[in-house]
mmCIF file of C-alpha atoms in Angstrom:
data_model
loop_
_atom_site.group_PDB
_atom_site.id
_atom_site.type_symbol
_atom_site.label_atom_id
_atom_site.label_comp_id
_atom_site.label_asym_id
_atom_site.label_seq_id
_atom_site.Cartn_x
_atom_site.Cartn_y
_atom_site.Cartn_z
ATOM 1 C CA MET A 1 9.480 27.983 -3.037
ATOM 2 C CA THR A 2 7.856 24.330 -3.623
ATOM 3 C CA LEU A 3 8.322 21.606 -1.163
ATOM 4 C CA ALA A 4 8.307 18.196 -2.354
ATOM 5 C CA PRO A 5 6.017 15.601 -1.615
ATOM 6 C CA THR A 6 6.760 13.406 1.189
ATOM 7 C CA LEU A 7 6.749 9.916 0.219
ATOM 8 C CA THR A 8 6.677 6.976 2.516
ATOM 9 C CA THR A 9 5.674 2.938 2.067
ATOM 10 C CA LEU A 10 2.176 1.993 3.232
ATOM 11 C CA ASP A 11 3.429 -0.202 6.180
ATOM 12 C CA ALA A 12 4.241 3.075 8.033
ATOM 13 C CA LEU A 13 0.981 4.476 7.290
ATOM 14 C CA LYS A 14 -1.223 5.142 10.454
ATOM 15 C CA ALA A 15 -5.019 3.536 10.953
ATOM 16 C CA GLY A 16 -7.259 5.972 9.832
ATOM 17 C CA GLN A 17 -4.855 7.742 7.369
ATOM 18 C CA SER A 18 -5.341 8.140 3.333
ATOM 19 C CA ALA A 19 -2.629 7.965 0.777
ATOM 20 C CA THR A 20 -2.181 8.187 -3.022
ATOM 21 C CA VAL A 21 -0.794 5.185 -4.243
ATOM 22 C CA ILE A 22 2.852 6.415 -6.477
ATOM 23 C CA HIS A 23 4.607 3.162 -7.365
ATOM 24 C CA LEU A 24 5.037 -0.573 -6.534
ATOM 25 C CA ALA A 25 8.685 -1.838 -6.132
ATOM 26 C CA PRO A 26 9.222 -4.820 -8.115
ATOM 27 C CA SER A 27 9.266 -7.804 -6.025
ATOM 28 C CA HIS A 28 9.002 -11.988 -6.260
ATOM 29 C CA GLY A 29 7.423 -14.193 -3.778
ATOM 30 C CA GLY A 30 9.317 -17.210 -2.441
ATOM 31 C CA ASP A 31 7.092 -19.107 -4.634
ATOM 32 C CA GLY A 32 7.880 -17.203 -7.590
ATOM 33 C CA ALA A 33 4.703 -15.287 -7.861
ATOM 34 C CA ASP A 34 5.106 -11.886 -8.775
ATOM 35 C CA VAL A 35 3.798 -10.044 -5.634
ATOM 36 C CA SER A 36 3.536 -6.935 -7.310
ATOM 37 C CA ARG A 37 1.754 -7.504 -10.273
ATOM 38 C CA ARG A 38 -0.751 -9.461 -7.953
ATOM 39 C CA LEU A 39 -1.154 -5.613 -6.060
ATOM 40 C CA LEU A 40 -1.843 -4.298 -9.061
ATOM 41 C CA GLU A 41 -4.369 -6.694 -9.809
ATOM 42 C CA LEU A 42 -5.849 -5.660 -6.609
ATOM 43 C CA GLY A 43 -6.103 -2.465 -7.229
ATOM 44 C CA PHE A 44 -2.956 -0.963 -5.960
ATOM 45 C CA VAL A 45 -2.148 1.237 -9.104
ATOM 46 C CA PRO A 46 -0.527 4.468 -8.949
ATOM 47 C CA GLY A 47 -2.456 7.403 -8.525
ATOM 48 C CA GLU A 48 -5.364 5.283 -6.630
ATOM 49 C CA ARG A 49 -6.107 6.688 -3.352
ATOM 50 C CA ILE A 50 -6.138 4.176 -0.734
ATOM 51 C CA ARG A 51 -7.086 4.145 3.566
ATOM 52 C CA MET A 52 -5.152 2.263 6.335
ATOM 53 C CA LEU A 53 -7.838 0.589 8.152
ATOM 54 C CA LYS A 54 -6.271 -1.265 11.174
ATOM 55 C CA GLY A 55 -2.559 -0.928 11.376
ATOM 56 C CA GLY A 56 -2.232 -4.406 13.480
ATOM 57 C CA LEU A 57 0.525 -5.133 15.638
ATOM 58 C CA PRO A 58 4.416 -4.673 14.983
ATOM 59 C CA GLY A 59 5.056 -7.068 12.009
ATOM 60 C CA GLY A 60 1.592 -8.316 11.598
ATOM 61 C CA PRO A 61 -0.666 -7.889 9.203
ATOM 62 C CA VAL A 62 -2.599 -3.866 8.030
ATOM 63 C CA ALA A 63 -6.012 -3.759 6.669
ATOM 64 C CA VAL A 64 -6.378 -1.579 3.610
ATOM 65 C CA LYS A 65 -9.462 0.044 1.877
ATOM 66 C CA VAL A 66 -9.183 0.248 -1.789
ATOM 67 C CA GLY A 67 -12.155 1.650 -3.532
ATOM 68 C CA GLN A 68 -15.216 -0.303 -2.282
ATOM 69 C CA SER A 69 -12.603 -3.347 -1.571
ATOM 70 C CA THR A 70 -10.866 -4.184 1.603
ATOM 71 C CA PHE A 71 -7.479 -6.143 1.846
ATOM 72 C CA ALA A 72 -5.575 -7.520 4.401
ATOM 73 C CA LEU A 73 -1.939 -6.982 2.914
ATOM 74 C CA ARG A 74 1.315 -8.778 4.795
ATOM 75 C CA ARG A 75 3.278 -5.821 5.764
ATOM 76 C CA PHE A 76 6.692 -7.312 3.696
ATOM 77 C CA GLU A 77 3.643 -6.553 0.442
ATOM 78 C CA ALA A 78 2.807 -2.910 2.011
ATOM 79 C CA ALA A 79 6.048 -2.068 2.057
ATOM 80 C CA LEU A 80 6.589 -2.427 -1.532
ATOM 81 C CA ILE A 81 3.641 0.312 -1.963
ATOM 82 C CA SER A 82 5.130 3.520 -2.162
ATOM 83 C CA ILE A 83 2.464 6.447 -1.032
ATOM 84 C CA GLN A 84 2.092 10.068 -0.403
ATOM 85 C CA PRO A 85 0.282 10.596 2.502
ATOM 86 C CA GLU A 86 -2.700 13.167 2.514
#
């Protein structure tokens, strides 16, 4: 029997945990900018390994390491990124 992988979104990951990006949900920011496209350009691409550095306050931003870069994301942006925790 094989268990299905557990998927969640990046905003639910705890500080110090690592995960693999699975999918980005489409979204458009209030100013018309495509948020998902910006996340892809930053390196949040399917198959990429990421690590949550700081979860911040509830509703506040999160700090995430992708490759050699660190990014601060708003919670709604992190919620667009489906991940598989390690």
